[in-house]
Structure formats: C-alpha cells, structure tokens
Coordinates of C-alpha atoms and ligand atoms in Angstrom, one line a residue:
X15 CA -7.5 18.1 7.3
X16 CA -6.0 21.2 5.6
X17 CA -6.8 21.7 2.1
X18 CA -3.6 20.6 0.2
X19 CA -3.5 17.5 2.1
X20 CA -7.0 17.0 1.7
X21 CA -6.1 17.1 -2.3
X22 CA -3.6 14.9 -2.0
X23 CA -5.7 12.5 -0.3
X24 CA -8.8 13.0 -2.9
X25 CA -6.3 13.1 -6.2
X26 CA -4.6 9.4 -4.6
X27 CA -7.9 7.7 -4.3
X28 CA -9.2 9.1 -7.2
X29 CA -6.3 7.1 -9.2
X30 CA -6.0 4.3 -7.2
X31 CA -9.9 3.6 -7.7
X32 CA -9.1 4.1 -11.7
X33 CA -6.6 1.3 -11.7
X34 CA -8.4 -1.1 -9.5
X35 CA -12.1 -0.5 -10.0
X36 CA -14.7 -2.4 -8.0
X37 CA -12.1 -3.4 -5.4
X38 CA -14.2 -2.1 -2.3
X39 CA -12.6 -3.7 0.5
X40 CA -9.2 -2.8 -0.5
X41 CA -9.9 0.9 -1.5
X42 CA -11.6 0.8 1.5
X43 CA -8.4 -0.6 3.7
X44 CA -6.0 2.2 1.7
X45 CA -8.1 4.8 2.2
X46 CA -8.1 4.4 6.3
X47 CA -4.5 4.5 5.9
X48 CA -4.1 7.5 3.6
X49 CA -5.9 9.5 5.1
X50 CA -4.3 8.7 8.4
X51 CA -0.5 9.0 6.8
X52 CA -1.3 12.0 4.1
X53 CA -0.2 15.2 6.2
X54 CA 3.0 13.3 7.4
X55 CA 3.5 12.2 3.4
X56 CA 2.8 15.9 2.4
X57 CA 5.3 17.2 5.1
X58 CA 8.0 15.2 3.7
X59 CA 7.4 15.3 0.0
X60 CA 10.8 13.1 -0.3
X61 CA 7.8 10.5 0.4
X62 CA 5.6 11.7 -2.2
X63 CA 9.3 12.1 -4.8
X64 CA 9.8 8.4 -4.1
X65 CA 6.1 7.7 -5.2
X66 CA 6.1 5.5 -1.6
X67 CA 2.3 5.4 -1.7
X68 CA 1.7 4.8 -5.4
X69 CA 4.1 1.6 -4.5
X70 CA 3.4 -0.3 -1.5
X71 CA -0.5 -0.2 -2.8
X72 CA 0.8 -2.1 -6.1
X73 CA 1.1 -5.7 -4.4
X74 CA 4.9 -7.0 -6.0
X75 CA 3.4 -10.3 -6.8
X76 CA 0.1 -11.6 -7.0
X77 CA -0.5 -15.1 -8.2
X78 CA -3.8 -16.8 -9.2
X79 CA -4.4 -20.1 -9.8
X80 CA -6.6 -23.0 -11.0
X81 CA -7.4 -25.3 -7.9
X82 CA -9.2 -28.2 -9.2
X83 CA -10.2 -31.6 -6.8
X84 CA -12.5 -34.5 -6.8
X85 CA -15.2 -34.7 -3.8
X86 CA -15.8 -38.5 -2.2
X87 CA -18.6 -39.1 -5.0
X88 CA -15.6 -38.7 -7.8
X89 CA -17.0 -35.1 -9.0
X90 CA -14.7 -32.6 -10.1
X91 CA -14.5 -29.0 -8.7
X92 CA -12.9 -26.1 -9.8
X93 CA -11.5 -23.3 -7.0
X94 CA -9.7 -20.2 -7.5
X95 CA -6.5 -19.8 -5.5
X96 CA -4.8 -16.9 -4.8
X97 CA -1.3 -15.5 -3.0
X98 CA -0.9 -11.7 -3.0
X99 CA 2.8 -10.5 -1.8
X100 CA 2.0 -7.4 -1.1
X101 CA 5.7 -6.3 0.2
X102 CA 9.1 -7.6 1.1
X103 CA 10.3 -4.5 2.3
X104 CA 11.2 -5.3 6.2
X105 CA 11.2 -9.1 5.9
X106 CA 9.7 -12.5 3.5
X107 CA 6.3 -12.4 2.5
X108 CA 4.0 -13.3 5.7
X109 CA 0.4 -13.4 6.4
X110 CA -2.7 -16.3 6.6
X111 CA -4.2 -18.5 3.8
X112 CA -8.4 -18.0 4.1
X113 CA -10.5 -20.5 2.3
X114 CA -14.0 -19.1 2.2
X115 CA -16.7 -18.6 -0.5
X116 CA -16.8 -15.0 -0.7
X117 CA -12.8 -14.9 -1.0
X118 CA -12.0 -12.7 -4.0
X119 CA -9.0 -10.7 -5.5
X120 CA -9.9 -7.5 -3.7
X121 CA -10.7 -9.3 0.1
X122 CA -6.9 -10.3 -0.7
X123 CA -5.2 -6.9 -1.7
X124 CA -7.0 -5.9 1.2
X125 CA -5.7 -8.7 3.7
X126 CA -2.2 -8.3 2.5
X127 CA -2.5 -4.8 2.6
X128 CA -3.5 -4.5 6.0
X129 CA -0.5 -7.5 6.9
X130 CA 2.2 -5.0 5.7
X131 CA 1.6 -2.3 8.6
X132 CA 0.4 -5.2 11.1
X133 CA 3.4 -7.3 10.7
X134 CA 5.4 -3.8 10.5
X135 CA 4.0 -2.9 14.1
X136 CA 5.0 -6.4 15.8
X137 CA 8.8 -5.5 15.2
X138 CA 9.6 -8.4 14.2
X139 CA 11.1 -9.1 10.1
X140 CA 8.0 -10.0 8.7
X141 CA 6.9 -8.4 4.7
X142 CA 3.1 -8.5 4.4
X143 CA 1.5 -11.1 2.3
X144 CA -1.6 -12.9 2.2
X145 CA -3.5 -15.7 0.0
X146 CA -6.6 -18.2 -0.1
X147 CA -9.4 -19.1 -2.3
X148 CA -12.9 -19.3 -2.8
X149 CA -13.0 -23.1 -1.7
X150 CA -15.6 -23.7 1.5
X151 CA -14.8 -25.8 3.9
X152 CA -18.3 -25.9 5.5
X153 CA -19.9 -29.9 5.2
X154 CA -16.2 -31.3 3.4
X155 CA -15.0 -34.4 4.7
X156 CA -11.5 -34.3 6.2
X157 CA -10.5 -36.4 3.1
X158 CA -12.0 -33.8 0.8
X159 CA -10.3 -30.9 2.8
X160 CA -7.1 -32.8 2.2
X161 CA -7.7 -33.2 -1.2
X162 CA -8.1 -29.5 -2.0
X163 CA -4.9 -28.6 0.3
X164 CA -2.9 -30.8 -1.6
X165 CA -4.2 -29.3 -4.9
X166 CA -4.0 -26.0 -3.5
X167 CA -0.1 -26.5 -2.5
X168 CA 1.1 -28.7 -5.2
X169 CA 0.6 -24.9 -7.3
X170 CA 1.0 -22.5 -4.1
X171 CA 4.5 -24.4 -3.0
X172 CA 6.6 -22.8 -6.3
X173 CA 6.1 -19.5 -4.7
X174 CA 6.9 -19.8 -1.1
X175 CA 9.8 -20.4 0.8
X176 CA 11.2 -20.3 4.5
X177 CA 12.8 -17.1 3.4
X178 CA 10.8 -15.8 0.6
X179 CA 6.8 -16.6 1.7
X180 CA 5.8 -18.0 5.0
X181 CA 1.8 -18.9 4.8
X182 CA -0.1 -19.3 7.9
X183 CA -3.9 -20.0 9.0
X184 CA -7.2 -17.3 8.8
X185 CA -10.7 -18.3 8.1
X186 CA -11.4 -21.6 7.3
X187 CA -7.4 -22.5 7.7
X188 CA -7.0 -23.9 11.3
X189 CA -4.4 -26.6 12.5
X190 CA -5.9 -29.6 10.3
X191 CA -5.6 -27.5 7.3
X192 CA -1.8 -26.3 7.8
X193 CA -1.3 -30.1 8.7
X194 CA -2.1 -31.2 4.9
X195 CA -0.6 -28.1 3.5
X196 CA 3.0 -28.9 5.2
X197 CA 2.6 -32.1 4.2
X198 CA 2.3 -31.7 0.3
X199 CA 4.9 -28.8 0.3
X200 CA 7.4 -31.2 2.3
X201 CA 6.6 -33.8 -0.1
X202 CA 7.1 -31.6 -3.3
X203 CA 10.3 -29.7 -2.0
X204 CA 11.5 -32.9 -0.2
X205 CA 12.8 -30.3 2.9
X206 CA 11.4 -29.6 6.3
X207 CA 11.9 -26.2 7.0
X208 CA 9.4 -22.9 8.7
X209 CA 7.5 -22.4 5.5
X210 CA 4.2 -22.4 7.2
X211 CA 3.5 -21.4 11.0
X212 CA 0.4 -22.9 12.7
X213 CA 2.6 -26.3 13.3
X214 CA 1.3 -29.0 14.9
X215 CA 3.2 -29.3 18.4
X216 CA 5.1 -32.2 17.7
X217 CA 6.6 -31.1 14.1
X218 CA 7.8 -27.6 14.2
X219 CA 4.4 -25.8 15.6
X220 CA 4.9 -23.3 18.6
X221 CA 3.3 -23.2 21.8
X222 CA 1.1 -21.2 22.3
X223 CA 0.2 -19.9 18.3
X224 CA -3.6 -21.2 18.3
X225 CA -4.3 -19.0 21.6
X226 CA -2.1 -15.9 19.9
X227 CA -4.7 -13.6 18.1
X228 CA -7.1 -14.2 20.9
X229 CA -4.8 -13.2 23.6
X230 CA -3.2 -10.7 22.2
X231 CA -6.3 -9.0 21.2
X232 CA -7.1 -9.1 25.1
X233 CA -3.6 -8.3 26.2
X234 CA -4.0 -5.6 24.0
X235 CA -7.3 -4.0 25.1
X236 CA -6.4 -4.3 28.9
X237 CA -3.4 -1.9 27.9
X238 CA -6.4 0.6 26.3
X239 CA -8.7 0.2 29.1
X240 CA -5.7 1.1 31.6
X241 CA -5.0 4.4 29.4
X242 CA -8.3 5.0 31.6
X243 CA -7.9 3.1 34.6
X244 CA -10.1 0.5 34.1
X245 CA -9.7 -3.2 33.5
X246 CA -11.5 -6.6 32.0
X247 CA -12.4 -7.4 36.1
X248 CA -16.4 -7.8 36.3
X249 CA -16.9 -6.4 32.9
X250 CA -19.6 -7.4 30.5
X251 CA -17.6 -8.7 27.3
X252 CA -19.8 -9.4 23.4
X253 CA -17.7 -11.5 20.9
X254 CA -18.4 -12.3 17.7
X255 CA -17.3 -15.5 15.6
X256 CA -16.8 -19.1 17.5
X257 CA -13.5 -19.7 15.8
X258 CA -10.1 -19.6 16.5
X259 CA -10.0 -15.7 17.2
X260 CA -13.2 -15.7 19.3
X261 CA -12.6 -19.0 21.1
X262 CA -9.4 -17.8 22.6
X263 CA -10.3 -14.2 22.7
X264 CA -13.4 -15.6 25.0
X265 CA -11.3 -18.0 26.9
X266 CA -8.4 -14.8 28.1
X267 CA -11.1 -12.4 28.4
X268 CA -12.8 -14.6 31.0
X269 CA -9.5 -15.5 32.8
X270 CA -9.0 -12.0 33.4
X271 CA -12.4 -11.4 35.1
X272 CA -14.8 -11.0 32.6
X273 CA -18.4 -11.9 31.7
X274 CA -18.4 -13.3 28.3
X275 CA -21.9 -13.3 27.0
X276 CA -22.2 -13.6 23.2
X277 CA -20.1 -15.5 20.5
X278 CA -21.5 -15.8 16.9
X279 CA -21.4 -17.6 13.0
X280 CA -22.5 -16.5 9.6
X281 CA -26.3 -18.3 11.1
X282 CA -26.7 -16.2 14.4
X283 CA -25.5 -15.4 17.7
X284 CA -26.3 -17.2 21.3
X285 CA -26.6 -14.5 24.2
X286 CA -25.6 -16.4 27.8
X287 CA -26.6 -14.0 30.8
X288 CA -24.4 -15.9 32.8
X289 CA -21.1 -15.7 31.0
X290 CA -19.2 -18.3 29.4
X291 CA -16.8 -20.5 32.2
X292 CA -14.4 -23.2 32.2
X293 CA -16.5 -26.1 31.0
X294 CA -18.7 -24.5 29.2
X295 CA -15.4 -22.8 27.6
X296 CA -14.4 -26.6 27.0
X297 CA -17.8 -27.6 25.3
X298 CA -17.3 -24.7 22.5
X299 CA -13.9 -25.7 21.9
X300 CA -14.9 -29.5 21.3
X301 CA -17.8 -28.4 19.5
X302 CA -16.1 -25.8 16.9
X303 CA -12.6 -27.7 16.7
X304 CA -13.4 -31.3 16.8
X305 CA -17.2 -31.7 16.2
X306 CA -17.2 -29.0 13.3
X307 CA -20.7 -27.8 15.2
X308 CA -22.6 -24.7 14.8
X309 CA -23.3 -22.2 17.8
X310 CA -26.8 -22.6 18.2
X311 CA -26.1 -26.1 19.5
X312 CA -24.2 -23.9 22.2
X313 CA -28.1 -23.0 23.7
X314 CA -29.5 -26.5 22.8
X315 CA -26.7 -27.8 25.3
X316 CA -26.9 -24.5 28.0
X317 CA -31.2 -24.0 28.1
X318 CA -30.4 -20.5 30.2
X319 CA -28.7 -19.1 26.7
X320 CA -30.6 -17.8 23.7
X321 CA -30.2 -18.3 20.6
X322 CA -31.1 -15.3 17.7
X323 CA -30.9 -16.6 14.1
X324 CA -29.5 -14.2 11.5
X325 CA -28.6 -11.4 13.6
X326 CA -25.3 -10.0 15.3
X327 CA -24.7 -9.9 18.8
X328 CA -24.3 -6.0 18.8
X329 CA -27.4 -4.8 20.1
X330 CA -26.7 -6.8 23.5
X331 CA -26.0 -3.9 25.8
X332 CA -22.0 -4.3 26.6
X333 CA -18.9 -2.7 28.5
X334 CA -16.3 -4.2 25.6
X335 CA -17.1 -5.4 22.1
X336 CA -14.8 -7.5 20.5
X337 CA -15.8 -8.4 16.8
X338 CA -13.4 -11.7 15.4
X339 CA -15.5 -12.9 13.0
X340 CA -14.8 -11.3 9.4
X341 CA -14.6 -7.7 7.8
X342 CA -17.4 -5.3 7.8
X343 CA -19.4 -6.9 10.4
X344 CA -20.2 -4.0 12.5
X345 CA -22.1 -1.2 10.5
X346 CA -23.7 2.0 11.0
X347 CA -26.8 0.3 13.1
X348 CA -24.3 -2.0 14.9
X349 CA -21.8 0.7 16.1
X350 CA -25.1 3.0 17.1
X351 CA -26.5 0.0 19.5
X352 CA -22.8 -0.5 20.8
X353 CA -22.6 3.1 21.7
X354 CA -26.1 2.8 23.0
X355 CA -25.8 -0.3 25.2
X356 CA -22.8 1.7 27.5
X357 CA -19.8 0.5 26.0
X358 CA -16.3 1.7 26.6
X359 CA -14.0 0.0 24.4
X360 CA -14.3 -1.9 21.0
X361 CA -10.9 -3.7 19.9
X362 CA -10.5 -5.4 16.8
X363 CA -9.7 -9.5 16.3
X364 CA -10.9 -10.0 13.1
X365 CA -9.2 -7.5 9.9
X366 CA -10.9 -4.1 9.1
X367 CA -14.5 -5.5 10.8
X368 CA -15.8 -2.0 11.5
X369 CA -17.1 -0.1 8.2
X370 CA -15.4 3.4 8.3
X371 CA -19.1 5.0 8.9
X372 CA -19.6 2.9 12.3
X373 CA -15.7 3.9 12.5
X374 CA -16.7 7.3 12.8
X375 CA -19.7 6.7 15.3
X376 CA -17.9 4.8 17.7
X377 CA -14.9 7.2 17.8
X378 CA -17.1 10.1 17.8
X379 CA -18.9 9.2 21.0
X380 CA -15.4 9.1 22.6
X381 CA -15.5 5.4 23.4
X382 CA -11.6 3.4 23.1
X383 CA -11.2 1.8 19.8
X384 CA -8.3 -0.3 18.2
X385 CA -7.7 -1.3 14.5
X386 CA -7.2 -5.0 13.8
X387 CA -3.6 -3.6 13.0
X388 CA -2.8 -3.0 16.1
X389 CA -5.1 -5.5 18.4
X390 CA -4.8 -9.0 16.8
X391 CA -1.2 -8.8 15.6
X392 CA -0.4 -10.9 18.0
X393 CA -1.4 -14.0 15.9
X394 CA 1.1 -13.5 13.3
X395 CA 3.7 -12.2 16.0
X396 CA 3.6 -15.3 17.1
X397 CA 4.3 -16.8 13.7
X398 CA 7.1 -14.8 13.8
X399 CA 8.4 -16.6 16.8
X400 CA 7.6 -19.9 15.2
X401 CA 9.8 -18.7 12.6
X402 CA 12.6 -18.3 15.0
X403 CA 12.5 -21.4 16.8
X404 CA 12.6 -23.1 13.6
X405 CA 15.4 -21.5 12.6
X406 CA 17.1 -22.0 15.4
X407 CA 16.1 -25.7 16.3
X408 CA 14.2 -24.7 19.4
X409 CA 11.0 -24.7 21.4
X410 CA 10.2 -21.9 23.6
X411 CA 7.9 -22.8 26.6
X412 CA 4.6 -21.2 26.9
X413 CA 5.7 -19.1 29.4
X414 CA 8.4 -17.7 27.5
X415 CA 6.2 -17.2 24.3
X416 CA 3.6 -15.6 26.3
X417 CA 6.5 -13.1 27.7
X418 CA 7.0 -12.3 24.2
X419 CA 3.5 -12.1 22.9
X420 CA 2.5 -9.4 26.3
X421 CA 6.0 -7.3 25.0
X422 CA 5.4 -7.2 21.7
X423 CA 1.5 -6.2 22.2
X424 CA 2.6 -3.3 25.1
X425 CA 5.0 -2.1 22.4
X426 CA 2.6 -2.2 19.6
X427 CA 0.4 -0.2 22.4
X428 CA 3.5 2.3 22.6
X429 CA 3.8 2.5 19.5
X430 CA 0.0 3.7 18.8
X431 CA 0.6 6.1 21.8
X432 CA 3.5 7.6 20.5
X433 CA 2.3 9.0 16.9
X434 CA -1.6 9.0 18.1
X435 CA -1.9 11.0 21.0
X436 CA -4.5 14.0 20.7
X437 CA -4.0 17.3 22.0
X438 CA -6.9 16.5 25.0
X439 CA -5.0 13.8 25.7
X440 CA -7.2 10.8 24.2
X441 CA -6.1 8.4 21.6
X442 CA -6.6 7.7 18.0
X443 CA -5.2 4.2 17.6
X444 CA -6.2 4.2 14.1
X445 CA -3.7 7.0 13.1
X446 CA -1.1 6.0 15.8
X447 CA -1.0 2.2 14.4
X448 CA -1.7 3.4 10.8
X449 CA 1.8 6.3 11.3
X450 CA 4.1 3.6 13.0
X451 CA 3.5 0.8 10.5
X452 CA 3.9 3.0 7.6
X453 CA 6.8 5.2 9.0
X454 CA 9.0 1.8 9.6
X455 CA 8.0 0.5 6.2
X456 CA 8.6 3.8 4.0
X457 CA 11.9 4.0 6.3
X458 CA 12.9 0.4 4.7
X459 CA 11.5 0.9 1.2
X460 CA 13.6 4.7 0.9
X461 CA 16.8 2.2 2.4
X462 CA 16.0 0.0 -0.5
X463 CA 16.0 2.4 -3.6
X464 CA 13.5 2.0 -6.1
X465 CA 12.4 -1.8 -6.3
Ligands
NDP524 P1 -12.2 -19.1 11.9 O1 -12.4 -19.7 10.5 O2 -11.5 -19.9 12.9 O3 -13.5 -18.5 12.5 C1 -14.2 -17.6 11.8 C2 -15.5 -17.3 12.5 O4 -16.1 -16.1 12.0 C3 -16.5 -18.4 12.4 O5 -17.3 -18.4 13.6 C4 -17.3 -18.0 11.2 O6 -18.6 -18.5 11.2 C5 -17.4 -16.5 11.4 N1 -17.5 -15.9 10.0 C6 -16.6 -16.0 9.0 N2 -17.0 -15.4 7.9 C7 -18.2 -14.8 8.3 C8 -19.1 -14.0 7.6 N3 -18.9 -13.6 6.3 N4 -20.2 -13.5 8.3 C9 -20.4 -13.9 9.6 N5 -19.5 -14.7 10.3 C10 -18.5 -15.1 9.6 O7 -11.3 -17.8 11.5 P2 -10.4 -17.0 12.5 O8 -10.9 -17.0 13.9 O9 -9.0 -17.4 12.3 O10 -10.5 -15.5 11.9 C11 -11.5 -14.5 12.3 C12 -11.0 -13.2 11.9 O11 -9.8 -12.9 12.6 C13 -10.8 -12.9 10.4 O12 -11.1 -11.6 10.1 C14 -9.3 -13.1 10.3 O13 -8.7 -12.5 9.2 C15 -8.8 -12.5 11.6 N6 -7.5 -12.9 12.1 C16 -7.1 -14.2 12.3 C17 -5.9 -14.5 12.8 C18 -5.5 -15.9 13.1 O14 -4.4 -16.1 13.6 N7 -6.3 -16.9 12.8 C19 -4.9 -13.5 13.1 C20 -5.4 -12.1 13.0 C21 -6.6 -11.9 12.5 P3 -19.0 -19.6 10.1 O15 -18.5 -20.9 10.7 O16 -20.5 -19.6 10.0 O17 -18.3 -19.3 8.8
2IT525 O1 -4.5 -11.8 9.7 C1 -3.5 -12.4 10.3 O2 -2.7 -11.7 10.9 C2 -3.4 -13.8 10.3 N1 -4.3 -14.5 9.7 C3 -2.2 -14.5 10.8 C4 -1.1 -14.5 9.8 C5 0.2 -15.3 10.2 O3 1.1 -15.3 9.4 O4 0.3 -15.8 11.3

C-alpha cells in the first residue's frame, strides 16, 4: 500500500477506534474493508469530501432494549435485545436476528456491517441491518423459547416493517424461532405482510430458504475451484458447526461429489473417515433440528466416527475447509494446519470466521479463499426472494428459486472477479467482494445527498 493511502487507512482506524473503543469485532470487520477500499477512496477524494467512510461505519439506528420473561418455574429473566440498522442506502433494513450468550453491541455493528456489502453484492434492494440478544436458547423449552420471542417482538416490532426492517434467522434463530416472532408482530400490528423471511412453507416462507446459505456457499466455491479447473467430485470436505449453515452446506457438498468428514459445536467435533451420506445426512438433521442433540451423539450412533471434545476440526488434513459455525473460529494455529493438511480452497459460511492473521496465512500460501461476504450471501439472497413473492402473492418452485440462488452466486463470483483480479492472474476475493459492495453502496449514498 503506498504511503498516503497507508495514512489514510492508519488516521481512519485511529478515529474510528476513539469513538467506539473496545469494539473488537467490528473494528476488526472495518478494518478488512478499509484497507481493501482505501486506494480506490483516496483516488476519488469526492469519496473522502462526502465523508462516505466516516458514515456508513456510524450505524443510522441502533436500538437496545430490555427483554425480560418468565422460565416454566415462574422465574424472571432479564435479556438485552438489540437491532442495529446499519444502512438504508440501496434498500430496507435487512439482515438475521442471533440469540446467543456472547451476543453484544460490537458482534452487532459488526454483523450489520458486514450485511451492508453482503446484501449490496446479491443485487438485490436489500440495506444492511442486523439484531439479536444475549438470550440462550441451549436447554429452553419450546414454551420458554416462545415466551422470550414474544417479549423480544412485542419491543422489536415498533421498529420494523415490510419496507423499513425485514428480520430474518442466524444463530440460535431457526424456523421455530421466526414462527413465534411472526406471530407476535402479526398479532401487535394486526397485518400479515414480509416483515420477516425464514417463513414456514405454508404462511409466506419460500422454498428453498433453510438450504440457501448452505448451498450457496457450495455453489459459490465450485465457481472458485473452476477458476482452477477443479471441482467438489472425490474431494475431501471439513465443516464446522451442525446447524442450519453446516447441515445444508454438508448435505450440497456431498451431492456434488464430495467426502464430508467433519461437522462441529461449541463442545467438539466428530471426524467420519467415511464421509457423511444420505441417511446418515438424515440422522443429523433429525438430531440438530428436531431432537435439539449435540454432535458427539453423531459417533455414539456411527461407532466408525470419532469424536474430539473441545477442539476444532481444522487439523484434520483436508482438500476444502468450510467454517459455518461463528466468527473467529479459525486462528493463526487453525489456518497453519489447514495449509498443512493440503488444502486448496477455504470458503466462508459463517460471518468474518477467519481472524485477519490466519487471513494472511491462508492467502499467503496461495490457497482459494472467499469472505463470508461473498460465499454465504446466498441465505439472505434468498430472503430477498421471499420478499418478492410476498409482495407479489406468489410462490416460486424450488427449481425456479434455485435458478436464482446459482445466478445471483455466479454474479456475486463476477463481481469479485471483476475488481479482484491480480496482475499473475490469481484472485483476492476479499478486495474484489469488499470493492463491489462498497462501490454500489457509496454509488447510492453520493445519489442520496447527505442523509
Ligand atoms: P445455527 O444456530 O443454526 O448453528 C450454529 C452452529 O455453530 C452450531 O453448531 C453451534 O454450536 C455452532 N456455534 C455457534 N457459536 C459457536 C461458538 N461461539 N463456538 C463454536 N461453535 C459455535 O446458526 P447458523 O448455521 O444459522 O449460523 C452459522 C454461521 O453462519 C453464523 O456465523 C451466521 O452468522 C452465519 N450465517 C447464517 C446465515 C443463515 O441464513 N442462517 C446466512 C449467512 C451467514 P452450539 O450448538 O454448540 O452453539
Ligand atoms: O448473515 C446473514 O446473512 C443472515 N443471517 C441471513 C440474513 C437474512 O436476512 O436472510
């Protein structure tokens, strides 16, 4: 980086850590894009007149709020809630809800950060947003869960809107969870309209939205692995998490070929030398989404698996890594046994998973790598096309989602190729995804004078 940008880039941090101090993971997430964006931004100082930086890192709204519900003993509890609208500038407010216990005000900045240049990149009208709290899910009843949704809505609904705010599911916020959230804001508003996506089937929901993220993410990394003529068929595939990313992640990945040999939680990871199939495909989907299991039961039920308490699958030699469990799961160690174990490609499901450090190990042995950006936009994408079908009335059938959900991933692939080609010819997707999302968004924002 030349030295003037370099400035630039060292005098915007320096400010941005002033006014939000402590916020790791979302200094963190601007930094990976200012440092990607900062010779374009000092090339057209119109950019840096209009302060274009300084704003979209200043969320427009953020909203926190007491959450307070009563467990099935008749105790009281007290959860934080948050929504942060992070930008209307090409669309409403869109992103996921997370409920988890380490859920704090700078994991959001960070997740609606990110979901302003993700939901940029899918083309479709979508501003970035995001919002959740520190509730966890983990051992609550499905009366309690319901209970806390409820709460949770009967504050969150004042501030959403099919047009202004469209919510959808992340981490701990799956189908049951939207289920009780639509339910409460219908009740309050006393309207059925799109202001959530994740739908079940039969009221509003689109085909096709739970397997999104997962499919994308591979539809997405076959496009990478082609930039070098190579493809999912007989390779070995690790994934981390067992939820709604991983599960249909595994389940694609498989379908096109592949040996799928890890998937993970917050206790461990189970290893299966012989891949993951149909049936046993089935088991984890009963066991995660209906049983509420953990994955060790996953080698209790298949004896030939292994199970490795309080460790991540990454030192299980691999051809493609796909993390999609949570942030800053692969670090320095991690991204040194990846590189070790002969992989080729890493692509992102879960947001911002790879620390910038294991960032720079993976890219600097050469192998393929995708932002979360880029690779698992296909999950809100897909919200997007909920959104039209609502609007219009309609269902789309699978088929004609999953045309949409291969297009929009091959452009977002485009896209990456277009502003991150290197002079040798290889790819950084991290500046490619990080130039097209912001170029579209400063584009809008300039359109829009100064709001
Ligand atoms: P789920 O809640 O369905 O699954 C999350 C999985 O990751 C679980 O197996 C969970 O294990 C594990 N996990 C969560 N937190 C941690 C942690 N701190 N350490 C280790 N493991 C953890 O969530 P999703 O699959 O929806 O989301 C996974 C990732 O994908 C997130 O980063 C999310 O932001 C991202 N994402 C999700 C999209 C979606 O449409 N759902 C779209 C795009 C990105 P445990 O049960 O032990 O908590
Ligand atoms: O991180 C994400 O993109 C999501 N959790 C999905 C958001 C959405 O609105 O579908």
């Amino acid at each position: 980086m030349e030295n003037f940008t370099q400035r630039y880039v060292d005098g915007f941090m320096g400010e941005l850590e002033a006014r939000n101090p402590g916020e790791k993971e979302f200094l963190q997430a601007v930094r990976e894009v200012v440092e990607s964006v900062a010779p374009y931004v000092t090339e057209n100082p119109q950019l840096m007149d209009q302060k274009i930086l300084e704003r979209v890192t200043e969320p427009e709204r953020i909203v926190i709020f007491r959450v307070p519900w009563m467990d099935d003993r008749g105790e009281i509890h007290i959860n934080r809630g948050f929504r942060v609208q992070n930008s209307s500038a090409i669309g409403p407010y869109k992103g996921g809800i997370r409920f988890h216990p380490s859920v704090n005000l700078s994991i959001m900045k960070f997740l609606a950060f990110e979901q302003t240049f993700k939901n940029a990149l899918t083309t479709l009208p979508m501003g970035g947003a995001k919002g959740g709290s520190d509730f966890n899910p983990r051992g609550k009843s499905d009366l309690e869960v319901m209970r806390f949704c409820q709460s949770f809505m009967t504050e969150l609904y004042r501030h959403i809107g099919a047009d202004t705010d469209v919510p959808a599911g992340d981490i701990g916020v799956g189908g049951r969870e939207i289920g009780y959230l639509f339910g409460q804001y219908k009740r309050i508003r006393d309207e059925f309209t799109g202001t959530l996506t994740g739908k079940g089937i039969s009221w509003g929901g689109s085909l096709l939205r739970p397997e999104a993220t997962g499919y994308g993410l591979c539809y997405f990394a076959e496009q990478m692995l082609a930039t070098r003529g190579e493809s999912f068929e007989g390779k070995k595939v690790n994934i981390s998490g067992a939820g709604n990313v991983a599960q249909y992640a595994a389940q694609k990945a498989m379908r096109l070929g592949a040996k799928v040999q890890t998937l993970s939680d917050s206790d461990g990871f189970i290893y299966d030398p012989e891949g993951l199939d149909e049936e046993k495909m089935e088991y984890v989907l009963q066991l995660k989404n209906i049983r509420r299991g953990r994955i060790k039961e996953y080698a209790q039920k298949y004896p030939q698996a292994q199970y490795f308490p309080g460790e991540r699958p990454w030192r299980i030699p691999c051809d493609i890594a796909l993390p999609c469990a949570t942030q800053n799961e692969i670090e320095k160690a991690d991204a040194e046994n990846i590189v070790k174990g002969g992989c080729i490609c890493v692509a992102e499901g879960a947001n911002m998973p790879t620390t910038p450090e294991a960032i720079r190990i993976i890219q600097g042995a050469g192998l393929l790598y995708s932002p979360g950006k880029a690779s698992n936009a296909g999950g809100v994408a897909t919200s997007g096309l909920e959104m039209s079908q609502n609007s219009m009335r309609q269902s789309w059938t699978s088929e004609e989602v999953d045309r949409y959900l291969r297009r929009i991933m091959q452009d977002i692939h485009a896209a990456c190729l277009q502003y991150g080609k290197n002079p040798d010819g290889s790819v950084n997707y991290v500046k490619g995804a990080n130039m097209a999302g912001f170029i579209k968004v400063a584009r809008a924002m300039t359109d829009q004078g100064l709001v």
